[in-house]
mmCIF file of C-alpha atoms in Angstrom:
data_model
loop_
_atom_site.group_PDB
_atom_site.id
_atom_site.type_symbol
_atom_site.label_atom_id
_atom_site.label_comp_id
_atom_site.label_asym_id
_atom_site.label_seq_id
_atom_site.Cartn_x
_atom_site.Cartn_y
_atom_site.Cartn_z
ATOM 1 C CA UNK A 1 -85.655 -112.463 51.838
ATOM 2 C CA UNK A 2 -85.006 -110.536 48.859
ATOM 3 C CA UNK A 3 -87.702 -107.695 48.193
ATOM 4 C CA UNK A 4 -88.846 -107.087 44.449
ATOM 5 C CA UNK A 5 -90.933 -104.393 43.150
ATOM 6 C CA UNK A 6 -92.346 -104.899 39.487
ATOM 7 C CA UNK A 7 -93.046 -101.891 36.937
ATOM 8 C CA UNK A 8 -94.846 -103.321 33.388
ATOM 9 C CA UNK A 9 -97.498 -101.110 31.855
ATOM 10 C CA UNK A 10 -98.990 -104.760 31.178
ATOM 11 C CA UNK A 11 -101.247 -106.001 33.884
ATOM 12 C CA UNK A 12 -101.010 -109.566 32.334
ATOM 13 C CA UNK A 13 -97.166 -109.286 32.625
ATOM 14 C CA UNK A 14 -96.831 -108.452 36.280
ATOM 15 C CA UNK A 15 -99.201 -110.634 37.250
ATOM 16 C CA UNK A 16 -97.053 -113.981 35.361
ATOM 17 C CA UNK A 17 -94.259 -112.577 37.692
ATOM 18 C CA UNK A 18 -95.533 -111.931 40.621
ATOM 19 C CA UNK A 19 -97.253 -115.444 40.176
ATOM 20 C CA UNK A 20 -93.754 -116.857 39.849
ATOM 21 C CA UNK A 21 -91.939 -115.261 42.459
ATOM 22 C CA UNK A 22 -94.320 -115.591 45.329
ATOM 23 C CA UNK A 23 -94.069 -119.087 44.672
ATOM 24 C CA UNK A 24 -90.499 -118.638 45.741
ATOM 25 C CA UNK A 25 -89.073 -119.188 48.769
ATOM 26 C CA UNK A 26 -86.769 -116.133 49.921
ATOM 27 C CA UNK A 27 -88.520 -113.899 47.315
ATOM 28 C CA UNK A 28 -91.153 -111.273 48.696
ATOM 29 C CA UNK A 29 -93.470 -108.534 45.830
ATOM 30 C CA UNK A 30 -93.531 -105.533 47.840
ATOM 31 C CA UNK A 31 -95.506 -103.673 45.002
ATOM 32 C CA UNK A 32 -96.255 -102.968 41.422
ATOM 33 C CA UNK A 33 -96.697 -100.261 39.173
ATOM 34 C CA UNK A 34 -98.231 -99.882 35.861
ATOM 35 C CA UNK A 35 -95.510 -96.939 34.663
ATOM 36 C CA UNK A 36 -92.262 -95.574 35.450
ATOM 37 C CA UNK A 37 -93.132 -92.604 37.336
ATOM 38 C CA UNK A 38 -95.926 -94.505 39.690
ATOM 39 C CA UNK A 39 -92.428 -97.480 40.088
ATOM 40 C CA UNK A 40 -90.055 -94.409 40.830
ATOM 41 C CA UNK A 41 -92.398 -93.480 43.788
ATOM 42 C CA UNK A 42 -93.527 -96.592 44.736
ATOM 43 C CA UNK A 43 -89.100 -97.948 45.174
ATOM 44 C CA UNK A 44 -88.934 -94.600 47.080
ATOM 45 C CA UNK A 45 -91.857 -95.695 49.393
ATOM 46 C CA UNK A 46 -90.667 -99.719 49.687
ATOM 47 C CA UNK A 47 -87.231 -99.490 49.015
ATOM 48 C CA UNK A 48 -86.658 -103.384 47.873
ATOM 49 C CA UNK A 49 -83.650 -104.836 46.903
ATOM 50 C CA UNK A 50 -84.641 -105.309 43.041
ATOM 51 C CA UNK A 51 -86.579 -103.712 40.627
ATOM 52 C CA UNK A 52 -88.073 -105.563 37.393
ATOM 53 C CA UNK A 53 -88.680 -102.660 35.157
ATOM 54 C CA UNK A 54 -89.648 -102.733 31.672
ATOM 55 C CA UNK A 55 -88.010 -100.745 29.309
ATOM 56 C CA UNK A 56 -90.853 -99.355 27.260
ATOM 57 C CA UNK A 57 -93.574 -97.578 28.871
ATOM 58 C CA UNK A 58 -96.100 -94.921 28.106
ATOM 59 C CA UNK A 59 -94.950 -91.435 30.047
ATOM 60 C CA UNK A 60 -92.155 -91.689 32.265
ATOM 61 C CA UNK A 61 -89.956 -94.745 30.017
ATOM 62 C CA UNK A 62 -88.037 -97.498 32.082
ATOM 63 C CA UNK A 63 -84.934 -95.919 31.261
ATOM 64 C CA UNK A 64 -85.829 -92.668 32.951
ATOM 65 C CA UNK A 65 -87.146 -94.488 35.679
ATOM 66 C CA UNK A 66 -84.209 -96.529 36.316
ATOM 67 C CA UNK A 67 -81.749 -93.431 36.298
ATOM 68 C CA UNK A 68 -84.412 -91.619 38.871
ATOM 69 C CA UNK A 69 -83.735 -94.240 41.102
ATOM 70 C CA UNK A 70 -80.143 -94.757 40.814
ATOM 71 C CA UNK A 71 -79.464 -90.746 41.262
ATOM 72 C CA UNK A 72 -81.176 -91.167 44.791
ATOM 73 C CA UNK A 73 -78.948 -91.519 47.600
ATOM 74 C CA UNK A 74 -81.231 -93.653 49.495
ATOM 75 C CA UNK A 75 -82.069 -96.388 47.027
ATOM 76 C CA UNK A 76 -78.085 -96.496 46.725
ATOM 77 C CA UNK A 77 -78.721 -100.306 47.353
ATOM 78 C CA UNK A 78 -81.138 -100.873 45.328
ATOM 79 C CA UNK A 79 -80.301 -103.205 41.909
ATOM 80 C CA UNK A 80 -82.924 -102.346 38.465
ATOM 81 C CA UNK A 81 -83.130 -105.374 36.099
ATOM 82 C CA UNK A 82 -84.370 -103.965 32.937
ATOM 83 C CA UNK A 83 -87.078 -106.185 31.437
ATOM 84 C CA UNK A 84 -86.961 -106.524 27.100
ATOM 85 C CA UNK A 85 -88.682 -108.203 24.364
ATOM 86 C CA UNK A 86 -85.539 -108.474 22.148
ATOM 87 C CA UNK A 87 -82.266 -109.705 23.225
ATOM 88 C CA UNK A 88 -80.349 -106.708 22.068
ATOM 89 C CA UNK A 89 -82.719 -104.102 22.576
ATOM 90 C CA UNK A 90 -81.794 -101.094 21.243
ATOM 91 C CA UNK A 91 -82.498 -99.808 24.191
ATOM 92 C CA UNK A 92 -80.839 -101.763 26.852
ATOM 93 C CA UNK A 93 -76.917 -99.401 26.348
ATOM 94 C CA UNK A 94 -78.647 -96.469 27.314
ATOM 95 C CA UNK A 95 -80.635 -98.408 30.482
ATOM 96 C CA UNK A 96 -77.528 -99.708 31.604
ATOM 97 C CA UNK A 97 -75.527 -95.927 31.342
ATOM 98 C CA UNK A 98 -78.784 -94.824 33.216
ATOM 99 C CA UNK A 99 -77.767 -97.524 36.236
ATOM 100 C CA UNK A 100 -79.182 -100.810 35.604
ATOM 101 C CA UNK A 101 -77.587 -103.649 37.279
ATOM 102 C CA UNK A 102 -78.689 -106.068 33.737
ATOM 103 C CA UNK A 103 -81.588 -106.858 31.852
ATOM 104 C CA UNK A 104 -83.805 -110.001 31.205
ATOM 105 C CA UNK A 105 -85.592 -111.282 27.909
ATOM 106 C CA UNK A 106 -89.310 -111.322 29.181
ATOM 107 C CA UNK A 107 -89.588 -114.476 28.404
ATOM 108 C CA UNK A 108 -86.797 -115.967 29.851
ATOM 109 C CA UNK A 109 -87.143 -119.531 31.323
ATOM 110 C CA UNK A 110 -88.029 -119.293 35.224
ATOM 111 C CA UNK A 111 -84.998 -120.539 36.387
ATOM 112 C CA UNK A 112 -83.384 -118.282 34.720
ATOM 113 C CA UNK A 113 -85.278 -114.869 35.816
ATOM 114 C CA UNK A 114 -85.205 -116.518 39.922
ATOM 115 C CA UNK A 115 -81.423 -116.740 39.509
ATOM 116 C CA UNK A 116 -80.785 -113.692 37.584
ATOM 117 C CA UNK A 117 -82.955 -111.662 40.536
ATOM 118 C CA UNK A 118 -80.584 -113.792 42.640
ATOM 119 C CA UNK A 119 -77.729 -112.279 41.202
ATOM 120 C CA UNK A 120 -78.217 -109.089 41.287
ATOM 121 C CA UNK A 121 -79.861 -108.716 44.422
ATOM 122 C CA UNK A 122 -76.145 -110.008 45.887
ATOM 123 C CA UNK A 123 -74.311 -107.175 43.728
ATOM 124 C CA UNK A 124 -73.317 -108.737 40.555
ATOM 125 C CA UNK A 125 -74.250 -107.946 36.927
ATOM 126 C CA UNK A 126 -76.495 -109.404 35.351
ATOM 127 C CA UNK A 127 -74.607 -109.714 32.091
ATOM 128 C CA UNK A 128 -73.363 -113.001 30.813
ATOM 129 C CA UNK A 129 -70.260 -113.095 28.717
ATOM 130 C CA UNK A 130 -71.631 -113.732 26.052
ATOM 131 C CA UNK A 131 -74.509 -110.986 26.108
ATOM 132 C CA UNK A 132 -72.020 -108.476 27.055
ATOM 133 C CA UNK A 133 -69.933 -109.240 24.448
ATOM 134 C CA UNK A 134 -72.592 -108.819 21.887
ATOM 135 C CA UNK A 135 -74.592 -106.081 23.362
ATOM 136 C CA UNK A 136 -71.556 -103.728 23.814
ATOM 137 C CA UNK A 137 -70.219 -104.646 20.180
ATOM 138 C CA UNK A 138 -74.261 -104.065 18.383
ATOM 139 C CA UNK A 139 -74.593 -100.614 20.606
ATOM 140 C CA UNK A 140 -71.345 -98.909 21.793
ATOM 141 C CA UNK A 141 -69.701 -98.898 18.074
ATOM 142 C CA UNK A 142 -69.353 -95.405 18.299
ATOM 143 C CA UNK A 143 -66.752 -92.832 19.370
ATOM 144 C CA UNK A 144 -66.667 -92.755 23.281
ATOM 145 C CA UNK A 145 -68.270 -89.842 25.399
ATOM 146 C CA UNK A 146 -64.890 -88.699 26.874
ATOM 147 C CA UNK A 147 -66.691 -85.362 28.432
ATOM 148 C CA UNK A 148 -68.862 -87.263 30.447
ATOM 149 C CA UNK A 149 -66.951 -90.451 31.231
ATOM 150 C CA UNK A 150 -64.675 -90.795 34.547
ATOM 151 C CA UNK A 151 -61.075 -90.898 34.396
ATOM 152 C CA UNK A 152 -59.745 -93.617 34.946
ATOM 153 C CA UNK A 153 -56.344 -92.233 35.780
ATOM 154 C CA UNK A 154 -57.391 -93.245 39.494
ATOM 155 C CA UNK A 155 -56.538 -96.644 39.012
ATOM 156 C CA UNK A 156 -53.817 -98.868 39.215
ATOM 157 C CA UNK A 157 -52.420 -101.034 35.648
ATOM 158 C CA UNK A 158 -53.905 -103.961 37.485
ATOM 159 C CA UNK A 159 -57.310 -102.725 38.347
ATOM 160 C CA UNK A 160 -57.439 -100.698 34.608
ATOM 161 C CA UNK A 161 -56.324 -104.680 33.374
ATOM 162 C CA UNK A 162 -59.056 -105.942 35.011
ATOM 163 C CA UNK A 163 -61.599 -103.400 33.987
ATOM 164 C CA UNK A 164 -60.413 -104.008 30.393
ATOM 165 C CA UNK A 165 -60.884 -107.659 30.357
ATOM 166 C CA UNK A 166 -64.379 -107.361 32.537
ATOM 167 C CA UNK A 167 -65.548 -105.047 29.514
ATOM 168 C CA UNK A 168 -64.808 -108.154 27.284
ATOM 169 C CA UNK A 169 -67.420 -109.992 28.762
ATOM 170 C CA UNK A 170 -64.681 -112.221 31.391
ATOM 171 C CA UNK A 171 -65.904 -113.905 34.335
ATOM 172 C CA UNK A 172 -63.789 -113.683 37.365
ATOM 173 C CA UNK A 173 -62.470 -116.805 36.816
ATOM 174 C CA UNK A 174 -61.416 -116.036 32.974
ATOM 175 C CA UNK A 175 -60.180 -112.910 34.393
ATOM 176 C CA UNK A 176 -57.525 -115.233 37.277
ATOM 177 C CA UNK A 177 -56.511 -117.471 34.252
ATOM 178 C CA UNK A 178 -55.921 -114.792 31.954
ATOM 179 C CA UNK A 179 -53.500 -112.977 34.421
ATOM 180 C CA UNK A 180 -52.488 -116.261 36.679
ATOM 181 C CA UNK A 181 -53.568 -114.335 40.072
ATOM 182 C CA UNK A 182 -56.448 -116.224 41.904
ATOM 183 C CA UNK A 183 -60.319 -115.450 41.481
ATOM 184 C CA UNK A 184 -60.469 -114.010 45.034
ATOM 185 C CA UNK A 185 -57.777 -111.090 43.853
ATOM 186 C CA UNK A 186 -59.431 -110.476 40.376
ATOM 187 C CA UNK A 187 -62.574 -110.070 42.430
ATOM 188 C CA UNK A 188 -60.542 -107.549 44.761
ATOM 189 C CA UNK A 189 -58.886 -105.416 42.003
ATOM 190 C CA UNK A 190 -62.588 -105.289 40.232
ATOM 191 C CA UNK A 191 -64.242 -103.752 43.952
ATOM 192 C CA UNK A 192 -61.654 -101.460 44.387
ATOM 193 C CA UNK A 193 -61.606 -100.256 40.577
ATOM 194 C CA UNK A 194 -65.733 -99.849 40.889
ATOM 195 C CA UNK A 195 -64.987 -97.998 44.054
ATOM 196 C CA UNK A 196 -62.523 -95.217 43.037
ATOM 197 C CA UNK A 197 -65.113 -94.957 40.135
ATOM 198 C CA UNK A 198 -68.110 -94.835 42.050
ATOM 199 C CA UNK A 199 -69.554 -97.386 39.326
ATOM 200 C CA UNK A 200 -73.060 -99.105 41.357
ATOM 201 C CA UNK A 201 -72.211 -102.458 40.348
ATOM 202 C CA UNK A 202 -69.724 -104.434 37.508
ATOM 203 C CA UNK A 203 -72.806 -103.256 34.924
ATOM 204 C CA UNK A 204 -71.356 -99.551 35.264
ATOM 205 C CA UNK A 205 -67.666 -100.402 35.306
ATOM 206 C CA UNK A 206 -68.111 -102.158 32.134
ATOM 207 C CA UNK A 207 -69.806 -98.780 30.657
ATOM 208 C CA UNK A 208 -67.273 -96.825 32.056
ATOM 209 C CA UNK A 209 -64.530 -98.385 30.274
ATOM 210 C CA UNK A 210 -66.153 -98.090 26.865
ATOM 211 C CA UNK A 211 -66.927 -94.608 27.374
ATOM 212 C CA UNK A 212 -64.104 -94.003 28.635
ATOM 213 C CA UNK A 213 -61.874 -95.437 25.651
ATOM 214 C CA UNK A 214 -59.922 -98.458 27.711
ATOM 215 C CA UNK A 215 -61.592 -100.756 25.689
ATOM 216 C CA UNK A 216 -62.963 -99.839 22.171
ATOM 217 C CA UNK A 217 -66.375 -101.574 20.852
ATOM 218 C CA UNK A 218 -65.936 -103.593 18.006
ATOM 219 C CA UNK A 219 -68.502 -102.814 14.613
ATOM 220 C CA UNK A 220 -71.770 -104.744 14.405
ATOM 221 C CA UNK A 221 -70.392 -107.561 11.835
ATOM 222 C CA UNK A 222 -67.528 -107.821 14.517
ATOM 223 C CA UNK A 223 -70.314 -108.253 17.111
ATOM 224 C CA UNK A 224 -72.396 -110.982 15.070
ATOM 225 C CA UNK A 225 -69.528 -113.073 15.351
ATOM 226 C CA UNK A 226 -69.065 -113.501 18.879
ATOM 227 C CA UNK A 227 -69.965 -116.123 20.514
#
């Protein structure tokens, strides 16, 4: 059972989810909120394994929310989907630096917000190539934050190789063909490269290597051509 808490100022909004996920087998609402400091206290109370949060909110935003919760030791496990209007949200960089596992366009197709909750709940991103190509060419065209990004001197060519290629948007499988090792050691050298940098969840690593200069972010016209 996979335990979801909603935050959405909108009433109207959280009740279209909620409507839609208790309708799901192996999906359980724990709670709502109607802002980001009510959600922060109300994951600290429940403790579920996702969070829907909305990005915009009056007082305490989504984004602020969303790095409350993953600075707390004991919601370590717990994965934030950042909810958006626009599918490159100006926004959505800065939710992701704050420790969001992904986002969703709110009106994404059911299907696709069951299986993105899906995803993330089991430790993945929620970042398909091609949005994470786009979204980290429109909003990380600009010089990386060297003083607060992690060194990546920790890891080995292969894992840095596979951080690189993960920051290009890469599946696992992309990742195996591109360097002819199998999907089950691309998947190995990612773990152990999130794990010497402490990054959450692939969502991180993939902001750690732009900020980190591995990988440098293309310009916006760069961006709009990328498929």
């Amino acid at each position: 059972m996979i335990r979801v808490v909603l935050v959405d100022d909108q009433a109207l909004m959280r009740a279209g989810f909620r409507a839609l996920l208790d309708a799901e087998d192996g999906i359980e609402v724990v709670g709502e909120a109607a802002g980001g400091d009510e959600g922060v206290r109300l994951v600290r109370e429940r403790v579920p394994d996702v969070v829907l949060m909305d990005v915009q909110m009056p007082g305490v935003s989504g984004i602020e929310a969303t790095r409350r919760i993953a600075q707390d030791p004991a919601l370590a496990h717990v994965r934030v989907v950042m909810l958006t209007n626009y599918g490159l949200d100006e926004y959505v960089f800065d939710a992701l630096r704050a420790g969001a596992s992904g986002f969703l366009l709110k009106d994404s197709e059911p299907e696709d917000l069951l299986t993105g909750i899906a995803v993330v709940a089991r430790g993945d991103a929620l970042l398909s190539p091609s949005v994470t190509r786009r979204l980290i060419g429109a909003f990380v065209a600009r010089p990386p934050d060297r003083t607060t990004a992690p060194g990546l001197e920790c890891l080995t060519p292969r894992e840095r190789e596979v951080t690189a290629l993960a920051a290009r948007g890469l599946t696992n499988e992309e990742i195996a063909a591109h360097m002819v090792i199998s999907p089950f050691t691309a998947k190995t050298h990612i773990s152990r490269a999130m794990t010497k940098l402490g990054a959450r969840d692939r969502a991180q690593l993939v902001v750690f290597a732009y900020e980190s200069g591995l990988v440098a972010a293309r310009t916006p016209d760069a961006a709009r051509g990328a498929t």
